[in-house]
PDB file of C-alpha atoms and ligand atoms in Angstrom:
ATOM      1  CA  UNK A 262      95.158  80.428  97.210  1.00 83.00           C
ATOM      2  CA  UNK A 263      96.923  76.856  97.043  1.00 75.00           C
ATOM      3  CA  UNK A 264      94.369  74.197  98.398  1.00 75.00           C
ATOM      4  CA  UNK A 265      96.645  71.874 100.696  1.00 71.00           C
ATOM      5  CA  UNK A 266      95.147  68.618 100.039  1.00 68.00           C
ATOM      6  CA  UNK A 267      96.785  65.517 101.549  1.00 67.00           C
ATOM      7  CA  UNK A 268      99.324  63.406  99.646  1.00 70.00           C
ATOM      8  CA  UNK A 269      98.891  66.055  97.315  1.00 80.00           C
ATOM      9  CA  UNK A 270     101.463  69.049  98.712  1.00 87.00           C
ATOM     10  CA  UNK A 271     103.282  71.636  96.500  1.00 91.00           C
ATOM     11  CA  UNK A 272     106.860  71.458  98.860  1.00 91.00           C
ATOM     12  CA  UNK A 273     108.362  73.811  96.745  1.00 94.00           C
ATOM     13  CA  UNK A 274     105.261  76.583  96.827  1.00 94.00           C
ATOM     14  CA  UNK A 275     104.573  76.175 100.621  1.00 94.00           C
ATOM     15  CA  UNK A 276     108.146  76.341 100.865  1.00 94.00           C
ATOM     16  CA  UNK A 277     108.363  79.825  99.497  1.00 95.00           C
ATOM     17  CA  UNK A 278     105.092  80.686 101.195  1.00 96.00           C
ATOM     18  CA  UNK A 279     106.337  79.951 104.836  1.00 96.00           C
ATOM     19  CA  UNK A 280     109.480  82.405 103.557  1.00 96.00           C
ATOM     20  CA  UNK A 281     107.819  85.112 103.848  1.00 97.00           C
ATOM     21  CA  UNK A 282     107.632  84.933 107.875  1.00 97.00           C
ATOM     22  CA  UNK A 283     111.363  86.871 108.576  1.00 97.00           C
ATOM     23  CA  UNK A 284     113.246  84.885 111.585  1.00 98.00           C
ATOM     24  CA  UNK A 285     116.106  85.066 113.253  1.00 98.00           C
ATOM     25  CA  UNK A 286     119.094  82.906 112.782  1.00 98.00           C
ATOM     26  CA  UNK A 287     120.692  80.652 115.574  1.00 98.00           C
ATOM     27  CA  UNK A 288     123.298  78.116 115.752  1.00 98.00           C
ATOM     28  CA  UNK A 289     122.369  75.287 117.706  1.00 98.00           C
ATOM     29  CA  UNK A 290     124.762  73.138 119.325  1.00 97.00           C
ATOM     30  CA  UNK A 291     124.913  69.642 121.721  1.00 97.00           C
ATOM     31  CA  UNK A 292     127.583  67.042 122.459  1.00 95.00           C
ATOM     32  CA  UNK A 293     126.790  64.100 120.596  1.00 95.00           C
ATOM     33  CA  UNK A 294     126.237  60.952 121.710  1.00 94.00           C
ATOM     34  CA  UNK A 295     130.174  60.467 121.112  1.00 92.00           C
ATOM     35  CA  UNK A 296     131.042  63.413 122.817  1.00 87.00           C
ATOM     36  CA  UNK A 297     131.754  65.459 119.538  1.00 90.00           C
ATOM     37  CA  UNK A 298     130.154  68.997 119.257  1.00 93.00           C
ATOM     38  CA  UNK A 299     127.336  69.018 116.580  1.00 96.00           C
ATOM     39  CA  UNK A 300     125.989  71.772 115.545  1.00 97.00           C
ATOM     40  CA  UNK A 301     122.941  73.311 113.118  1.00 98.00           C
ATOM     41  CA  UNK A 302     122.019  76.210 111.321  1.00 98.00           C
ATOM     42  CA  UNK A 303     118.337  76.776 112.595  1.00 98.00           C
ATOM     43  CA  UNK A 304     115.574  78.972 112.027  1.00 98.00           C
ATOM     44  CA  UNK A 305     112.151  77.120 114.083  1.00 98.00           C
ATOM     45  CA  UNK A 306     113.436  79.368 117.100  1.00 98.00           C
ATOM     46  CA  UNK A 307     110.298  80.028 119.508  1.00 98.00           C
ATOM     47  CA  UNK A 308     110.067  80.845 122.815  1.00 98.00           C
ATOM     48  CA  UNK A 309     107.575  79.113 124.670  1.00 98.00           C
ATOM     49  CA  UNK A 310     106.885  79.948 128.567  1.00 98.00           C
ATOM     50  CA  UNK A 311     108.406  82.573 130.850  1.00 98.00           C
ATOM     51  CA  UNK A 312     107.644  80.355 133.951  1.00 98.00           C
ATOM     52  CA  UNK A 313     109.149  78.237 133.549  1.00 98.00           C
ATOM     53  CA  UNK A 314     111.486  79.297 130.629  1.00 98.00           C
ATOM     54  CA  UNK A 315     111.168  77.299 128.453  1.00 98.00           C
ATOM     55  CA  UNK A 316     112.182  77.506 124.144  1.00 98.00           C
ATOM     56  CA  UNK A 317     111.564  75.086 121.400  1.00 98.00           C
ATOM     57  CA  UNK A 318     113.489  74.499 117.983  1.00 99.00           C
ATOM     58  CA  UNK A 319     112.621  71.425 115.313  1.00 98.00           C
ATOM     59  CA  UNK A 320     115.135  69.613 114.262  1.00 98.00           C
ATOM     60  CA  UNK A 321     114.736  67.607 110.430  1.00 98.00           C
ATOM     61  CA  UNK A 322     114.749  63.598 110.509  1.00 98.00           C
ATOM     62  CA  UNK A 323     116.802  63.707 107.723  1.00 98.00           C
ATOM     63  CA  UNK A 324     119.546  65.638 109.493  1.00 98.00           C
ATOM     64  CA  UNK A 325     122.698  63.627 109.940  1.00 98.00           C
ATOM     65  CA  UNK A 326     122.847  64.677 113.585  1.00 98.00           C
ATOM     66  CA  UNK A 327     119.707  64.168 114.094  1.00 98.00           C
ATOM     67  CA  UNK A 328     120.052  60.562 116.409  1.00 98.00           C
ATOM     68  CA  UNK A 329     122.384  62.940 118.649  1.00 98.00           C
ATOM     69  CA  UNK A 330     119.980  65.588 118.652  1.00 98.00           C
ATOM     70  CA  UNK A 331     117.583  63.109 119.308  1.00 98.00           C
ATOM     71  CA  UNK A 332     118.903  62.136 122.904  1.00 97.00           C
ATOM     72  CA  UNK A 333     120.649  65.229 123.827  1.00 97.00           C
ATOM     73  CA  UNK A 334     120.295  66.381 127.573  1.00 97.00           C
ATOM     74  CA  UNK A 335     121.670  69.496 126.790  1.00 97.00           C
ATOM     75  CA  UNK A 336     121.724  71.967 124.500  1.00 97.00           C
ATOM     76  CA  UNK A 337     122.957  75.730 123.389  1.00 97.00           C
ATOM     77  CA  UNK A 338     121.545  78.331 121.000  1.00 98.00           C
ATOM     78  CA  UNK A 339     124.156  81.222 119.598  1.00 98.00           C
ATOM     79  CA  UNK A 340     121.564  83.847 118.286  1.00 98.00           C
ATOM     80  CA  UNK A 341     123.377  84.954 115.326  1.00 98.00           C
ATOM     81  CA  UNK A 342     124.247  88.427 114.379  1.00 98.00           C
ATOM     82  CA  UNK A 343     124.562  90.281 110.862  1.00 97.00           C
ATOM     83  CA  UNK A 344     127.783  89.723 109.902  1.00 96.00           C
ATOM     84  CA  UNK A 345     127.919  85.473 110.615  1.00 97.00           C
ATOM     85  CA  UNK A 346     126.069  84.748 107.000  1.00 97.00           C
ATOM     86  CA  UNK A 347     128.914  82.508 106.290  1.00 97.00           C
ATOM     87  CA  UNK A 348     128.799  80.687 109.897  1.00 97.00           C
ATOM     88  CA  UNK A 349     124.982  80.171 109.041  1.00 98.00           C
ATOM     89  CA  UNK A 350     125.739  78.494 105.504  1.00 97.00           C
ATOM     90  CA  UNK A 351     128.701  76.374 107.143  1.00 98.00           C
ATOM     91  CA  UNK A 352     126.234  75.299 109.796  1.00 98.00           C
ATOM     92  CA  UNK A 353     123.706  74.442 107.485  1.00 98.00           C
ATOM     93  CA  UNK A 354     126.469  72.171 105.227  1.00 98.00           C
ATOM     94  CA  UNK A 355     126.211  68.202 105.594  1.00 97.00           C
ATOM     95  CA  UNK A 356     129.416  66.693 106.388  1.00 93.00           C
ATOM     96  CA  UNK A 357     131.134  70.238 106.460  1.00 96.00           C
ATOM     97  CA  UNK A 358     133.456  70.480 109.399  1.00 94.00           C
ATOM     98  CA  UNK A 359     131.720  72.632 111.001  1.00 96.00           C
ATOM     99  CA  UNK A 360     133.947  73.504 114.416  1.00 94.00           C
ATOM    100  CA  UNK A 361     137.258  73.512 113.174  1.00 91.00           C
ATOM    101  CA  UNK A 362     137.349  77.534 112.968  1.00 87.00           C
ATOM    102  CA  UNK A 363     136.187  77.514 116.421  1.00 85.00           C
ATOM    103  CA  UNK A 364     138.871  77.638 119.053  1.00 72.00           C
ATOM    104  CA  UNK A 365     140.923  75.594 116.496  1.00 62.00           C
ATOM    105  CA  UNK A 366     138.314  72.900 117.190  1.00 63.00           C
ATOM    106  CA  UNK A 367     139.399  72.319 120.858  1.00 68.00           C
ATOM    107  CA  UNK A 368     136.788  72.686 123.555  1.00 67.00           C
ATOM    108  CA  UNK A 369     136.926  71.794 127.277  1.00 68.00           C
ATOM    109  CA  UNK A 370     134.977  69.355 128.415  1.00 66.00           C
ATOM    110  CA  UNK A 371     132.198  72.066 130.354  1.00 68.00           C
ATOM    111  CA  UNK A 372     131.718  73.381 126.752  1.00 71.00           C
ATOM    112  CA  UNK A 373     131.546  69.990 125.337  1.00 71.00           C
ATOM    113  CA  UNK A 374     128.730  69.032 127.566  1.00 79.00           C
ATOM    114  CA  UNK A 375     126.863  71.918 127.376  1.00 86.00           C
ATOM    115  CA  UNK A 376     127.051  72.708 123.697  1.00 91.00           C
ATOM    116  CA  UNK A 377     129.672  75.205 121.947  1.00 94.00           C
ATOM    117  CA  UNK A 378     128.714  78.583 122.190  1.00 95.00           C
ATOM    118  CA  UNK A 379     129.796  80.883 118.824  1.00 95.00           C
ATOM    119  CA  UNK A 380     131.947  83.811 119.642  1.00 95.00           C
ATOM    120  CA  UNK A 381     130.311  87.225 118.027  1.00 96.00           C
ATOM    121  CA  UNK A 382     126.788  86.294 118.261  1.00 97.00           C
ATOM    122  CA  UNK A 383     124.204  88.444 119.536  1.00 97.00           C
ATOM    123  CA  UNK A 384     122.686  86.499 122.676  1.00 97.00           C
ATOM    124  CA  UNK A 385     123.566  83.049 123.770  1.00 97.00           C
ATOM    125  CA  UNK A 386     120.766  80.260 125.696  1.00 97.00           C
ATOM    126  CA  UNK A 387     121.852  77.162 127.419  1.00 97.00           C
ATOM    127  CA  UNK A 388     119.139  74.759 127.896  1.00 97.00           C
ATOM    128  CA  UNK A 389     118.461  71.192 129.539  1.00 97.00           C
ATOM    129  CA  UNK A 390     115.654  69.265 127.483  1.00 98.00           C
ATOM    130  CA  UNK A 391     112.261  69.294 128.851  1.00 98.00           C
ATOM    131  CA  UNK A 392     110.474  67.427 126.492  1.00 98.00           C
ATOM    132  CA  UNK A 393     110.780  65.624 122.809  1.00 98.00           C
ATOM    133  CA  UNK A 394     107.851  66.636 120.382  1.00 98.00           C
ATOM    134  CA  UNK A 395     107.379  64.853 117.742  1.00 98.00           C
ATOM    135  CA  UNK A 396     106.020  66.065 114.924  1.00 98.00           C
ATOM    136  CA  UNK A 397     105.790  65.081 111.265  1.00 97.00           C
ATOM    137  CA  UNK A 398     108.800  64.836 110.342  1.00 96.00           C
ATOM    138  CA  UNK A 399     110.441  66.837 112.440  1.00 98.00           C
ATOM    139  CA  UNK A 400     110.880  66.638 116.246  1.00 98.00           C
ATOM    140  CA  UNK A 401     110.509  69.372 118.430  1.00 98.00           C
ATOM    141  CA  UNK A 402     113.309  70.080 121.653  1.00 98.00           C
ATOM    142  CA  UNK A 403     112.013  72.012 124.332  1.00 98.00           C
ATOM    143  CA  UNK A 404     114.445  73.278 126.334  1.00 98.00           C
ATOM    144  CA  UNK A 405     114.238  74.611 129.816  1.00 98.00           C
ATOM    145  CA  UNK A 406     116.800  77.858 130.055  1.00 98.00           C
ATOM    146  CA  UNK A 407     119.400  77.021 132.681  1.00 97.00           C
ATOM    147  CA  UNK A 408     121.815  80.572 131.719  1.00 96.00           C
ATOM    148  CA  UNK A 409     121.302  82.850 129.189  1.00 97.00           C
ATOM    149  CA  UNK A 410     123.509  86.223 127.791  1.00 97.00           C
ATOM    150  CA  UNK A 411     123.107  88.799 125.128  1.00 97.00           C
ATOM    151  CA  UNK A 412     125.434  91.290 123.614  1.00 97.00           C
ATOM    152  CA  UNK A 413     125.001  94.463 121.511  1.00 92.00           C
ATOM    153  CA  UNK A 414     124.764  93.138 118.444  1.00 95.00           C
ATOM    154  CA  UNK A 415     122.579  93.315 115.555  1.00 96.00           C
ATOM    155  CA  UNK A 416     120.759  90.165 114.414  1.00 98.00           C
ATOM    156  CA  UNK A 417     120.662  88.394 111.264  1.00 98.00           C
ATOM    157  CA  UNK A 418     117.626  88.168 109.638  1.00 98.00           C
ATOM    158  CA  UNK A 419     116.384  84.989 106.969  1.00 97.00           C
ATOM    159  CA  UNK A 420     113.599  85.412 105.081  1.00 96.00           C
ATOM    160  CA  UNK A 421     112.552  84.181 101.548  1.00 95.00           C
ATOM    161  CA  UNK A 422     115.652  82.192 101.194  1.00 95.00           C
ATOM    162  CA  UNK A 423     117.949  85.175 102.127  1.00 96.00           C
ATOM    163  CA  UNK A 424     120.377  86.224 104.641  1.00 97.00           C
ATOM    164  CA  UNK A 425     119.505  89.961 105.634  1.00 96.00           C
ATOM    165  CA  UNK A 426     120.170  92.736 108.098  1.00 94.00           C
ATOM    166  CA  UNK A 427     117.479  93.884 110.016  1.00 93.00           C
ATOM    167  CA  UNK A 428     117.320  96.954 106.930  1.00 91.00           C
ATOM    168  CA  UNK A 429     115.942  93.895 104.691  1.00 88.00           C
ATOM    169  CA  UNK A 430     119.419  93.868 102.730  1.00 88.00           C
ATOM    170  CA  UNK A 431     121.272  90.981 101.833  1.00 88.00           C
ATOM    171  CA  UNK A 432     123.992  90.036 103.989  1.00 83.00           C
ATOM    172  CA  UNK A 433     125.144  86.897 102.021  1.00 76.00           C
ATOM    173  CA  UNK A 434     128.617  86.634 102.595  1.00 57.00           C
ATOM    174  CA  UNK A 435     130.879  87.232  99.377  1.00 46.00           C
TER     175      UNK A 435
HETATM  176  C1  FMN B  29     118.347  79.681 107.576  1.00 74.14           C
HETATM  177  C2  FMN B  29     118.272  78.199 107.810  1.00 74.14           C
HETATM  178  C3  FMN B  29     117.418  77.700 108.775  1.00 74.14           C
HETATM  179  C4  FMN B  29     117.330  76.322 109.021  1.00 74.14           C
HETATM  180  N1  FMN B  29     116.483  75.873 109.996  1.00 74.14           N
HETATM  181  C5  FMN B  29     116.450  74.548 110.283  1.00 74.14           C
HETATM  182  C6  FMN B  29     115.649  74.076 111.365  1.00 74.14           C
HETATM  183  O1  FMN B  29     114.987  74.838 112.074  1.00 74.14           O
HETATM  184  N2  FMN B  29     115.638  72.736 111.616  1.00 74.14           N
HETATM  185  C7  FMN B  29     116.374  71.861 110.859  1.00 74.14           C
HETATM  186  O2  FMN B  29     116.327  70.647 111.125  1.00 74.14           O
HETATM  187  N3  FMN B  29     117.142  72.281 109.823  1.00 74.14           N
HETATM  188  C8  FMN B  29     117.207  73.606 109.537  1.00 74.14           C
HETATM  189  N4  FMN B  29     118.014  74.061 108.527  1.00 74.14           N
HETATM  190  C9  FMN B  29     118.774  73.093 107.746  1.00 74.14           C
HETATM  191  C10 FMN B  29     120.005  72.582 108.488  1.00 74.14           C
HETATM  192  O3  FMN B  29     120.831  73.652 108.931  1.00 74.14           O
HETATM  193  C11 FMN B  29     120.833  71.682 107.532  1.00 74.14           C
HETATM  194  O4  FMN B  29     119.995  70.652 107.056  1.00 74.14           O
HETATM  195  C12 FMN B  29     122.049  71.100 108.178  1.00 74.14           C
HETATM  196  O5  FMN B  29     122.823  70.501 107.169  1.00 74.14           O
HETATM  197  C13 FMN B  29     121.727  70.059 109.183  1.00 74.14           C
HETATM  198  O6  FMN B  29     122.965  69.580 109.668  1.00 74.14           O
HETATM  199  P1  FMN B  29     123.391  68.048 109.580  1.00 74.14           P
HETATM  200  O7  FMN B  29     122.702  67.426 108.383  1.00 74.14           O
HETATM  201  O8  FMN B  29     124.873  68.121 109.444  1.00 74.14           O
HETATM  202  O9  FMN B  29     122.925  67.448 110.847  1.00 74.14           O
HETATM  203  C14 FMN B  29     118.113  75.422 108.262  1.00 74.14           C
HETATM  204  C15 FMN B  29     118.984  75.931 107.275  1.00 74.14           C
HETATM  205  C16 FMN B  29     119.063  77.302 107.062  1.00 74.14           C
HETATM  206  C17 FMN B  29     120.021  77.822 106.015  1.00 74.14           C
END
């Protein structure tokens, strides 16, 4: 057993150990503060309360979008499914242009302010925000569900630094 004492934290280690816990994958996606779509690969997924419905996500400090994300009113989550490994790794690039693909990049302006939803995914959750967490170094969205979707598809799985089906095999994309 690793001892977490403070200052004193192997990231790597509790890293790897958090891993283990399988998730889902979801794209998450808001109009930023210039009206551009962002977007984020995300994995802190929860849901939180049936009545009312409310889910949660972190998003990272360090995030370049993370001032939009920050004072978002809105936002959507694409659940992914098992065959969007490579949307996942675009989503989780830095300065990758990340909607370009999508629609050739052109969104109307309902989809704008709502947040881009991702074609082929298997459920999709449109949220206003409900309340700012902050914590650490991270800062929690909760989102009250305003519409929400799903389709018959299978989800992708992440867990111990892999992209998987729900079979446990690796789905990352050649
Ligand atoms: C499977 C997976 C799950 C992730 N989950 C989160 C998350 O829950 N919160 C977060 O802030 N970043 C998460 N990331 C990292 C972000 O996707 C990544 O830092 C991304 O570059 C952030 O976008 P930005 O820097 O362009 O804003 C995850 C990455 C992967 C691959």
């Amino acid at each position: 057993m690793c001892k977490l004492r403070k200052k004193n934290i192997d990231i790597t280690k509790l890293r790897k150990t958090l891993g283990y816990y399988p998730t889902g994958v979801s794209i998450v996606t808001a109009p930023g503060v210039n009206g551009q779509p962002i977007g984020m690969t995300i994995n802190s997924l929860i849901s939180i309360s049936l009545e009312p419905p409310l889910i949660g996500w972190c998003v990272d400090r360090r995030a370049a979008s993370f001032a939009d994300f920050s004072q978002c009113q809105n936002f959507s989550i694409s659940i992914l499914s098992e065959d969007q490994s490579e949307l996942a790794r675009l989503f989780a690039t830095r300065g990758a242009d990340k909607f370009a693909g999508l629609c050739a990049g052109r969104f109307d302006a309902g989809e704008t302010q709502a947040g881009v939803l991702i074609p082929g995914a298997c459920a999709w959750i449109r949220c206003s925000v409900y309340r700012f967490v902050p914590l650490g170094d991270h800062l929690m969205l909760v989102g009250e569900i305003t519409h929400f979707q799903h389709a018959d598809e299978v989800p992708l799985v992440f867990s111990k630094g892999i992209f998987r089906n729900l079979a446990g095999e690796n789905k990352v994309a050649a």
